[in-house]
Short mmCIF file of C-alpha atoms in Angstrom, two decimals:
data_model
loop_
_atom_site.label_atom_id
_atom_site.label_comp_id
_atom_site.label_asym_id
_atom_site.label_seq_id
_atom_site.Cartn_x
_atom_site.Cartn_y
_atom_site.Cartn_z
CA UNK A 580 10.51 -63.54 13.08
CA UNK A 581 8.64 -60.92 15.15
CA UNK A 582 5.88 -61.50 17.17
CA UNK A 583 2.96 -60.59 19.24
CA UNK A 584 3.36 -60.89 22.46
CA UNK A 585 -0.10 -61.95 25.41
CA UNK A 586 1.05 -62.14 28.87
CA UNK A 587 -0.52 -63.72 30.85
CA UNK A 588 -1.20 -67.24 28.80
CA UNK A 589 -3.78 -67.75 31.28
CA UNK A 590 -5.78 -65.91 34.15
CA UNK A 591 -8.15 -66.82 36.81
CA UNK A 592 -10.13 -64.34 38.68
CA UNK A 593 -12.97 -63.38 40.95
CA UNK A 594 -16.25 -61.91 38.90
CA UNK A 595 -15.89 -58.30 40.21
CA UNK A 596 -12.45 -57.97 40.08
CA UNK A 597 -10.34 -56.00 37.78
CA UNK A 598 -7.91 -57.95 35.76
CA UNK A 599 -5.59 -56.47 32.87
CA UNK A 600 -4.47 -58.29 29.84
CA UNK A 601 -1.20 -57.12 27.98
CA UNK A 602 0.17 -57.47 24.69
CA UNK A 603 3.46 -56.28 23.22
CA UNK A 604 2.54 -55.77 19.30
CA UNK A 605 5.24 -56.06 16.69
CA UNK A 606 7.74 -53.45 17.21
CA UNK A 607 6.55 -51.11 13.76
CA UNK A 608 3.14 -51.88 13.74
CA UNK A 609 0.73 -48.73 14.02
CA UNK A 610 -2.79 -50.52 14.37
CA UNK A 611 -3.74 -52.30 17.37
CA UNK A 612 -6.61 -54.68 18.09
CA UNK A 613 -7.63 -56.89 20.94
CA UNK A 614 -10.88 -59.85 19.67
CA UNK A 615 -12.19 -61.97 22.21
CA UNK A 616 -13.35 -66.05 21.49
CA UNK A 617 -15.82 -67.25 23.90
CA UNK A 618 -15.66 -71.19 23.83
CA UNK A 619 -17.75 -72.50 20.89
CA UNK A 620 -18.07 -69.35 19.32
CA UNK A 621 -16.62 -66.86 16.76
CA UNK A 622 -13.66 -64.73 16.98
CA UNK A 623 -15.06 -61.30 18.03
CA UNK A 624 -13.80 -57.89 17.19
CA UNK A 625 -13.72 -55.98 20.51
CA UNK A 626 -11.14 -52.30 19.76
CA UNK A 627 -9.14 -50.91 16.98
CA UNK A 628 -6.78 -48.66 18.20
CA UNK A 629 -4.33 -45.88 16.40
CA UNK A 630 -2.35 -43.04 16.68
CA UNK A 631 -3.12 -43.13 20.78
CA UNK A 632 -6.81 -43.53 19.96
CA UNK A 633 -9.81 -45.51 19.92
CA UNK A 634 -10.62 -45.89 15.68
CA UNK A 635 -13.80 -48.28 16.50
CA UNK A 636 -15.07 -50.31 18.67
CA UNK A 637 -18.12 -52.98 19.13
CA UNK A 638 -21.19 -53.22 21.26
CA UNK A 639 -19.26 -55.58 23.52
CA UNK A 640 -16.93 -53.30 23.97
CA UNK A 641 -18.75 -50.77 26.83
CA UNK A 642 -17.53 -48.86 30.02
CA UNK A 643 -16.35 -51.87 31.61
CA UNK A 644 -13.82 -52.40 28.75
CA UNK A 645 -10.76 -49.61 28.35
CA UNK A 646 -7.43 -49.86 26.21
CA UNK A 647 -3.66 -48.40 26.74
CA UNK A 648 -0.77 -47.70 25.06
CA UNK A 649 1.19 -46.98 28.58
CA UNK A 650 4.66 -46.64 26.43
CA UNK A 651 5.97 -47.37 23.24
CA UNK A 652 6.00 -51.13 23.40
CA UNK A 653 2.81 -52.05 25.32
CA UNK A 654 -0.42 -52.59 24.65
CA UNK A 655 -3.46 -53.29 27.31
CA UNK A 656 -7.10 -54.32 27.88
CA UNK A 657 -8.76 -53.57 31.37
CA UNK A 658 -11.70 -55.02 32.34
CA UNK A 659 -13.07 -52.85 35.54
CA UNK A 660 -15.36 -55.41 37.17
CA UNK A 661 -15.29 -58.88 35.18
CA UNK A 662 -18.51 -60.73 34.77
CA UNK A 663 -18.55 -64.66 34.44
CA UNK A 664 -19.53 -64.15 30.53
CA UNK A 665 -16.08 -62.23 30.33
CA UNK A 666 -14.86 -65.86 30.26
CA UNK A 667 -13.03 -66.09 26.65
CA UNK A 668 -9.57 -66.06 24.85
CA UNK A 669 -8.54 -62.72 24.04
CA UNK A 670 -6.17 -61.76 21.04
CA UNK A 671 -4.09 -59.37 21.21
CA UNK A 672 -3.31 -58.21 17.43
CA UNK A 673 -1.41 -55.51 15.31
CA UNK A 674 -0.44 -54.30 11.74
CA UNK A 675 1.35 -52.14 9.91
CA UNK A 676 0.67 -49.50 7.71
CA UNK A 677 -1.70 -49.02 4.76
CA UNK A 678 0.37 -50.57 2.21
CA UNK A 679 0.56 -53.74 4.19
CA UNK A 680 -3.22 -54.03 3.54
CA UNK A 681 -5.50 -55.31 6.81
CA UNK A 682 -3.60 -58.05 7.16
CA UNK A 683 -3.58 -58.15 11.29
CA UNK A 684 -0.83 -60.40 12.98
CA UNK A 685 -2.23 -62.12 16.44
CA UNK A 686 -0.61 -62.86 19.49
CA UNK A 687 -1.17 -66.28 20.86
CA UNK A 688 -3.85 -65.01 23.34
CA UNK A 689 -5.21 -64.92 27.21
CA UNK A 690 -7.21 -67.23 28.41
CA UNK A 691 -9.79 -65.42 30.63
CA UNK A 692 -11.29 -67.84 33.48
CA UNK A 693 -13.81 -65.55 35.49
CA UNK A 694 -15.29 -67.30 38.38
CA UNK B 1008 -23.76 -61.77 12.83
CA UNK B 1009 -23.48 -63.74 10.48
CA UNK B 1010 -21.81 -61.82 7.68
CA UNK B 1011 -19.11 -64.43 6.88
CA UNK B 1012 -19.89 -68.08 7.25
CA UNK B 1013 -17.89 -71.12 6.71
CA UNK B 1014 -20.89 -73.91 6.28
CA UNK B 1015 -18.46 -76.44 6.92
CA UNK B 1016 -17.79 -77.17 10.38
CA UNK B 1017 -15.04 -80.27 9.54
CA UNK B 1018 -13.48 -81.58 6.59
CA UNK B 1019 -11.23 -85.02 6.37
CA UNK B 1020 -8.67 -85.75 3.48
CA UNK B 1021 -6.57 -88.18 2.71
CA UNK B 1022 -2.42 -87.14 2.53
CA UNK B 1023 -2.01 -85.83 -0.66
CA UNK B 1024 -4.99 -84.81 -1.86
CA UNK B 1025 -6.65 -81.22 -2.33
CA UNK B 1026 -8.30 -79.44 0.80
CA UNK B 1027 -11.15 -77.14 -0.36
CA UNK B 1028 -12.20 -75.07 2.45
CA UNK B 1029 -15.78 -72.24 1.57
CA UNK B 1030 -16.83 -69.34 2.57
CA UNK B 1031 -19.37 -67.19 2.28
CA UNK B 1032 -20.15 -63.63 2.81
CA UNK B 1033 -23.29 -61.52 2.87
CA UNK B 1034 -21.62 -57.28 3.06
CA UNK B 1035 -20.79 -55.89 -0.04
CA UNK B 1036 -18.33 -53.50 1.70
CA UNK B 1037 -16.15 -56.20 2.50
CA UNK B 1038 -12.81 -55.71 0.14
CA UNK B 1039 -10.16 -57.60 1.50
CA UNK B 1040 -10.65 -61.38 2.57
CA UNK B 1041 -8.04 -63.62 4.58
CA UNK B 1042 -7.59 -67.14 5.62
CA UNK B 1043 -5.86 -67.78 9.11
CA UNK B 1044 -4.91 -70.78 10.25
CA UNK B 1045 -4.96 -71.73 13.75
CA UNK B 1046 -3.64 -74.83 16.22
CA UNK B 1047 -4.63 -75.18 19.70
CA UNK B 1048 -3.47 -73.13 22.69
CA UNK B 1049 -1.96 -70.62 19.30
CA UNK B 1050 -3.71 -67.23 18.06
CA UNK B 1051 -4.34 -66.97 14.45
CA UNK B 1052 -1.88 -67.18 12.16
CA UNK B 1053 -1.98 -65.77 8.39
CA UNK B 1054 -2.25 -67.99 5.63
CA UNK B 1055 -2.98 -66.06 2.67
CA UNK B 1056 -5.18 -62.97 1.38
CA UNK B 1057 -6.59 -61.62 -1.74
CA UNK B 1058 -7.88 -58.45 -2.67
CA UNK B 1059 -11.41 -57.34 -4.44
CA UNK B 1060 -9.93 -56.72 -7.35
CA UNK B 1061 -8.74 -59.79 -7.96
CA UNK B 1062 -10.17 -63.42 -8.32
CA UNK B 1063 -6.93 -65.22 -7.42
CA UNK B 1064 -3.98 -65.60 -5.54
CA UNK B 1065 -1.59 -68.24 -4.91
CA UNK B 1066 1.20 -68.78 -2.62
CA UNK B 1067 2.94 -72.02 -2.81
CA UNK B 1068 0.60 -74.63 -1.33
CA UNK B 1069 -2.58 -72.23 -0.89
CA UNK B 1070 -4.58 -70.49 -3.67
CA UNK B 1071 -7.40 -68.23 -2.82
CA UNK B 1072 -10.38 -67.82 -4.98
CA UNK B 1073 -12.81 -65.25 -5.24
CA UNK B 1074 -16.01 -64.80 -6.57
CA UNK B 1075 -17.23 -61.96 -5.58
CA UNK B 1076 -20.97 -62.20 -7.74
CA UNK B 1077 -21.96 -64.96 -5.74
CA UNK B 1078 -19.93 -63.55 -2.65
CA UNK B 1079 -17.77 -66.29 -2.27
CA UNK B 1080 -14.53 -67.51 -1.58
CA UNK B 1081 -11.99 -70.84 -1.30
CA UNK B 1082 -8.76 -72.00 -0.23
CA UNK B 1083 -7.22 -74.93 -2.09
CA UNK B 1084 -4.58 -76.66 -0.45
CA UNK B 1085 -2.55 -78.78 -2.76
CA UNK B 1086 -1.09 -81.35 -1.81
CA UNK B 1087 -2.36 -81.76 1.44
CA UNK B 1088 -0.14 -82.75 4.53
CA UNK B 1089 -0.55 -84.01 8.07
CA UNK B 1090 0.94 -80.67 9.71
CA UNK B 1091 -1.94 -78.89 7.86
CA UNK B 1092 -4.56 -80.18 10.15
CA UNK B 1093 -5.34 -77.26 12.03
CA UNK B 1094 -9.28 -75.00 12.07
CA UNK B 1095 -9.22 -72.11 8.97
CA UNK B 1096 -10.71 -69.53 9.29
CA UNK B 1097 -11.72 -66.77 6.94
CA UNK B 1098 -12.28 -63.28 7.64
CA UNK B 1099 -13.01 -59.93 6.17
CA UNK B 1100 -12.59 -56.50 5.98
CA UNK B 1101 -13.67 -53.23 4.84
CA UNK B 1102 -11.73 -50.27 3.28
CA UNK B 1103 -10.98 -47.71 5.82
CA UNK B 1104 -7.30 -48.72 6.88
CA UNK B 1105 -7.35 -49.83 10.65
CA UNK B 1106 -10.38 -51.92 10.04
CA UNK B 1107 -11.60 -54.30 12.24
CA UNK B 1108 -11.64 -58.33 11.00
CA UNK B 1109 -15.09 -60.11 10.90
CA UNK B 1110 -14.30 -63.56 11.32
CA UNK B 1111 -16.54 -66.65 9.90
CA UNK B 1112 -16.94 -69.81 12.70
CA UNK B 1113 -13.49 -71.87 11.47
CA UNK B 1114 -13.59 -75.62 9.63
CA UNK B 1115 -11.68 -78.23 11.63
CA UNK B 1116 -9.14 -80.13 8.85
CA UNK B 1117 -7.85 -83.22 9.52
CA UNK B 1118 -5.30 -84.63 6.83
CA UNK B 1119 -4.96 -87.82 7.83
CA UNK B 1120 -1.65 -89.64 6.68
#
């Protein structure tokens, strides 16, 4: 059955640095979406993205945060300079077209350790 | 934001028996309305969804019900089993096509055998 695909499972890094998270959605999915979960807390909507754009995104979301599409398959989140309360599981998800409805498949997620 | 809650933090049932799982929403935009299902160290996975125009929908195990006067929806699982114990959560949507998931805070089943 296809899947979404979050390398890495898990990441450790430095509050300043850079770190990328990357997803490979399913294969004939158009709609793209990372969400974040910061322990004890909701799952958060951080970026749709479609058709090589940006379609929304949330307050959380600011110049720190930028998406990809680098090539057909992937999908990426950068985070420029990471901040401790970047600590969180991210999802990577994606969905087809309209007839499929919103229903968004997620990848098994990143877990973010910023220290 | 609290737009979609689940009240419920945890819920315990006995093997067998029906899992009733609530949720409550406060935007009237909202159209669409899914229940994931998630284990640790595992993203969400889809359960089952139903659409505004409808107050029902079933798929083997799960039903879905919606009420949307009172803003309000279920899941039913019947019968309950041990590899169901897992945190639900229920999220919603509005109409535009790539739109975004708002997510209530999860209840923690355990079915215990």
């Amino acid at each position: 059955e296809p899947e979404v695909t979050q390398t890495p499972s898990h990441q450790v890094t430095q509050m300043g640095q850079e770190v990328i998270l990357r997803c490979v959605p399913i294969s004939n999915h158009l709609y793209f979406y990372w969400y974040r979960q910061i322990l004890g807390q909701k799952v958060e909507f951080l970026v749709s993205f479609y058709n090589n754009e940006i379609s929304e995104k949330s307050e959380i979301f600011d110049d720190q945060f930028s998406v990809e599409r680098p090539d057909g398959s992937n999908f990426t989140l950068k985070i420029r300079s990471t901040k401790l309360e970047d600590s969180a599981m991210y999802f990577c998800a994606s969905k087809e077209g309209l007839a499929a409805r919103n229903i968004q498949y997620f990848g098994a997620g990143t877990r973010l350790s910023v220290l | 934001d609290q737009q979609v809650k689940q009240n419920s933090p945890s819920l315990s049932v006995q093997e067998g028996r029906i899992s009733i799982l609530n949720c409550d929403y406060t935007n009237s935009m909202f159209d669409y309305f899914l229940w994931y299902k998630k284990y640790p160290a595992e993203g969400p996975t889809f359960l089952i969804s139903i659409s505004s125009i409808k107050d029902k929908n079933e798929d083997g195990r799960f039903t879905v019900f919606l009420n949307k006067s009172a803003k309000h929806l279920s899941l039913h699982i019947v019968p309950s089993q041990p590899g169901d114990s897992a945190v639900y959560f229920c999220a919603a949507s509005g109409k535009a096509a790539g739109n975004k998931l708002t997510f209530g805070g999860g209840t923690r089943v355990l079915v215990k055998p």
